[in-house]
Amino acid sequence: MIVPATMQERVCPVPHSEQERIQLGHGSGGKLSARLLRDHFLPRFGSRYLHELGDGAVVPVDVGHVVMSTDTFVVSPLEFPGGDIGRLAIHGTVNDLAMMGSKPRYLSAGFVLEEGLELDLLDRILDSMLESAEACGVEVVTGDTKVVERGKADGLYVNTTGIGTSVPGFRPGPTKARPGDAVIVSGPIACHGMAIMARREGLAFDADIESDTGSLVPLVEALRSEIGEGVHCLRDATRGGLASALNEIASASGVGVRLDGSPPVPPAVEAACEMLGLDPLYVANEGVMVAFVAEGDALAAVEAMRSHPIGIRASIVGRVTDDHPGTVALRTGLGGTRVVDMLPGDQLPRIC
Ligand code: MG
């Protein structure tokens, strides 16, 4: 029988030897499963809803609408400069909830663990998830673990599903961009994809490149309180990079997007992209968002975003136009224009 610890009785995880690894029995639903839960998951996630160990969690929400979002994380490697799959799994779903204008509240976490996964590595990833969830102000309230045979998964995969509560009068959406809107990017692009690429391929660059994985919630809260309805749409520029996010919005809203120049890219990231022949506009980010904001609110929006460390380099990068609906165009340094299309395939697989 599992004796759940309450939030007040958080205990240190039981130490275990280096050899301890996930076995198929950890997925049996028997004693080993119970021990995995008791020693590794429950000591970290303190939510009282989780510790009730029901088949689901009953959680209170304010009146209004509930926003749901889900995302599955298969990044390889599991740990990389600036983060790991656990941080990504929390920030990914929290950021998607925030992009819908909601306040992220609760998460579920479902794990597929591969036989042979080191428990030390699992612990580090769970610690990281806990730290990120606390920083984002969300609770992990329910979860699941399954184990598959050696060779049938790449260490671990995790799905997080989240619930956020909407705030009256603030409902940005992908169809709401309007001609004249300013296009604001919250920070330098392409860090996450290049950090993964460098680690995966064993590439050494002059400067360390770290993933930008982070919570965008403070930026959305700043925009909500300072601008409100003038914020038309928000999107985190994850897989497929900024180019894909802009194309998706242009298409959904039936408008054109004109970029007045390339958004900022850190010099080390730019050099790495050049070396590998990658366009930073298409490289994944995990802590960068794009905001489409009414023209008259643009400067105030940039100022609001810059009041938080993650948005300190926010800038207006372009405008929404009423010509060439569904198209993103970039003004080049030579006075020409090039179309920034959607990628036909994956530039970097297993990036999140
Ligand atoms: Mg998203």
CSV table of N, CA and C in Angstrom, one decimal, residues 2 11-17 20-23 26 31-46 50-51 111 113 117-130 145:
chain,number,residue,atom,x,y,z
A,2,ILE,N,0.5,2.2,-0.7
A,2,ILE,CA,1.3,3.5,-0.8
A,2,ILE,C,0.8,4.4,0.2
A,11,VAL,N,9.4,14.4,1.6
A,11,VAL,CA,10.6,13.7,2.1
A,11,VAL,C,11.6,13.6,1.0
A,12,CYS,N,12.9,13.4,1.4
A,12,CYS,CA,13.9,13.2,0.4
A,12,CYS,C,13.7,11.9,-0.3
A,13,PRO,N,14.0,11.8,-1.6
A,13,PRO,CA,13.9,10.6,-2.3
A,13,PRO,C,14.9,9.6,-1.7
A,14,VAL,N,14.5,8.3,-1.7
A,14,VAL,CA,15.4,7.3,-1.1
A,14,VAL,C,16.6,7.1,-2.0
A,15,PRO,N,17.8,7.2,-1.4
A,15,PRO,CA,19.0,7.0,-2.3
A,15,PRO,C,19.1,5.6,-2.9
A,16,HIS,N,19.6,5.6,-4.1
A,16,HIS,CA,19.8,4.2,-4.7
A,16,HIS,C,21.1,4.1,-5.4
A,17,SER,N,21.5,2.9,-5.7
A,17,SER,CA,22.8,2.7,-6.2
A,17,SER,C,22.9,3.1,-7.7
A,20,GLU,N,21.0,1.2,-10.4
A,20,GLU,CA,19.5,1.1,-10.5
A,20,GLU,C,18.9,1.7,-11.7
A,21,ARG,N,18.2,0.9,-12.4
A,21,ARG,CA,17.6,1.2,-13.7
A,21,ARG,C,16.1,0.8,-13.7
A,22,ILE,N,15.4,1.4,-14.7
A,22,ILE,CA,14.0,1.0,-14.9
A,22,ILE,C,14.0,-0.5,-15.4
A,23,GLN,N,13.1,-1.3,-14.8
A,23,GLN,CA,12.9,-2.7,-15.3
A,23,GLN,C,11.5,-2.8,-15.8
A,26,HIS,N,8.7,-2.4,-13.3
A,26,HIS,CA,8.2,-1.1,-12.9
A,26,HIS,C,6.9,-0.6,-13.6
A,31,LYS,N,4.2,-4.3,-7.0
A,31,LYS,CA,5.0,-3.7,-5.9
A,31,LYS,C,6.1,-2.7,-6.5
A,32,LEU,N,6.7,-3.2,-7.6
A,32,LEU,CA,7.8,-2.3,-8.2
A,32,LEU,C,7.2,-1.0,-8.7
A,33,SER,N,6.0,-1.0,-9.3
A,33,SER,CA,5.4,0.2,-9.8
A,33,SER,C,5.1,1.1,-8.6
A,34,ALA,N,4.6,0.5,-7.5
A,34,ALA,CA,4.2,1.3,-6.4
A,34,ALA,C,5.5,2.0,-5.8
A,35,ARG,N,6.6,1.2,-5.8
A,35,ARG,CA,7.8,1.7,-5.2
A,35,ARG,C,8.4,2.9,-6.1
A,36,LEU,N,8.2,2.7,-7.4
A,36,LEU,CA,8.7,3.8,-8.3
A,36,LEU,C,7.9,5.1,-8.0
A,37,LEU,N,6.6,4.9,-7.9
A,37,LEU,CA,5.8,6.1,-7.6
A,37,LEU,C,6.1,6.7,-6.2
A,38,ARG,N,6.3,5.8,-5.2
A,38,ARG,CA,6.5,6.3,-3.8
A,38,ARG,C,7.9,6.9,-3.7
A,39,ASP,N,8.9,6.4,-4.4
A,39,ASP,CA,10.3,6.8,-4.1
A,39,ASP,C,10.7,7.9,-5.1
A,40,HIS,N,10.1,8.0,-6.3
A,40,HIS,CA,10.6,8.9,-7.3
A,40,HIS,C,9.6,10.0,-7.7
A,41,PHE,N,8.4,9.7,-7.8
A,41,PHE,CA,7.4,10.7,-8.3
A,41,PHE,C,6.8,11.5,-7.1
A,42,LEU,N,6.2,10.7,-6.2
A,42,LEU,CA,5.4,11.4,-5.1
A,42,LEU,C,6.2,12.3,-4.2
A,43,PRO,N,7.5,12.0,-3.9
A,43,PRO,CA,8.3,12.9,-3.1
A,43,PRO,C,8.5,14.3,-3.7
A,44,ARG,N,8.4,14.3,-5.0
A,44,ARG,CA,8.7,15.5,-5.8
A,44,ARG,C,7.4,16.4,-6.0
A,45,PHE,N,6.4,15.7,-6.5
A,45,PHE,CA,5.2,16.5,-6.8
A,45,PHE,C,4.3,16.5,-5.7
A,46,GLY,N,4.1,17.6,-5.0
A,46,GLY,CA,3.5,17.7,-3.7
A,46,GLY,C,2.0,18.0,-3.8
A,50,LEU,N,-2.8,15.2,-6.5
A,50,LEU,CA,-2.0,14.1,-7.0
A,50,LEU,C,-2.0,13.0,-5.9
A,51,HIS,N,-1.7,13.5,-4.6
A,51,HIS,CA,-1.5,12.5,-3.5
A,51,HIS,C,-2.8,11.8,-3.1
A,111,PHE,N,4.3,9.3,-18.6
A,111,PHE,CA,5.6,9.0,-19.0
A,111,PHE,C,5.7,7.6,-19.7
A,113,LEU,N,8.6,5.0,-20.2
A,113,LEU,CA,10.0,4.8,-19.7
A,113,LEU,C,10.5,3.5,-20.4
A,117,LEU,N,16.6,2.5,-18.4
A,117,LEU,CA,16.8,4.0,-18.1
A,117,LEU,C,17.3,4.1,-16.7
A,118,GLU,N,18.4,4.8,-16.5
A,118,GLU,CA,19.0,5.0,-15.2
A,118,GLU,C,18.0,5.8,-14.3
A,119,LEU,N,17.8,5.3,-13.1
A,119,LEU,CA,16.9,6.1,-12.2
A,119,LEU,C,17.5,7.4,-11.8
A,120,ASP,N,18.8,7.5,-11.7
A,120,ASP,CA,19.4,8.8,-11.4
A,120,ASP,C,19.0,9.9,-12.5
A,121,LEU,N,19.0,9.4,-13.7
A,121,LEU,CA,18.7,10.4,-14.8
A,121,LEU,C,17.2,10.7,-14.7
A,122,LEU,N,16.3,9.7,-14.4
A,122,LEU,CA,14.9,10.0,-14.2
A,122,LEU,C,14.7,11.0,-13.1
A,123,ASP,N,15.5,10.8,-12.0
A,123,ASP,CA,15.3,11.7,-10.9
A,123,ASP,C,15.7,13.2,-11.2
A,124,ARG,N,16.8,13.3,-12.0
A,124,ARG,CA,17.2,14.6,-12.4
A,124,ARG,C,16.1,15.3,-13.3
A,125,ILE,N,15.5,14.5,-14.1
A,125,ILE,CA,14.5,15.1,-15.0
A,125,ILE,C,13.2,15.4,-14.2
A,126,LEU,N,12.9,14.6,-13.2
A,126,LEU,CA,11.7,14.9,-12.4
A,126,LEU,C,12.0,16.2,-11.5
A,127,ASP,N,13.2,16.3,-11.0
A,127,ASP,CA,13.6,17.5,-10.2
A,127,ASP,C,13.4,18.7,-11.1
A,128,SER,N,13.8,18.6,-12.3
A,128,SER,CA,13.8,19.7,-13.2
A,128,SER,C,12.3,20.1,-13.5
A,129,MET,N,11.5,19.1,-13.7
A,129,MET,CA,10.1,19.3,-13.9
A,129,MET,C,9.4,20.0,-12.7
A,130,LEU,N,9.8,19.6,-11.5
A,130,LEU,CA,9.2,20.2,-10.3
A,130,LEU,C,9.6,21.6,-10.2
A,145,THR,N,2.6,6.3,-15.6
A,145,THR,CA,3.9,5.7,-16.1
A,145,THR,C,3.6,4.4,-16.7
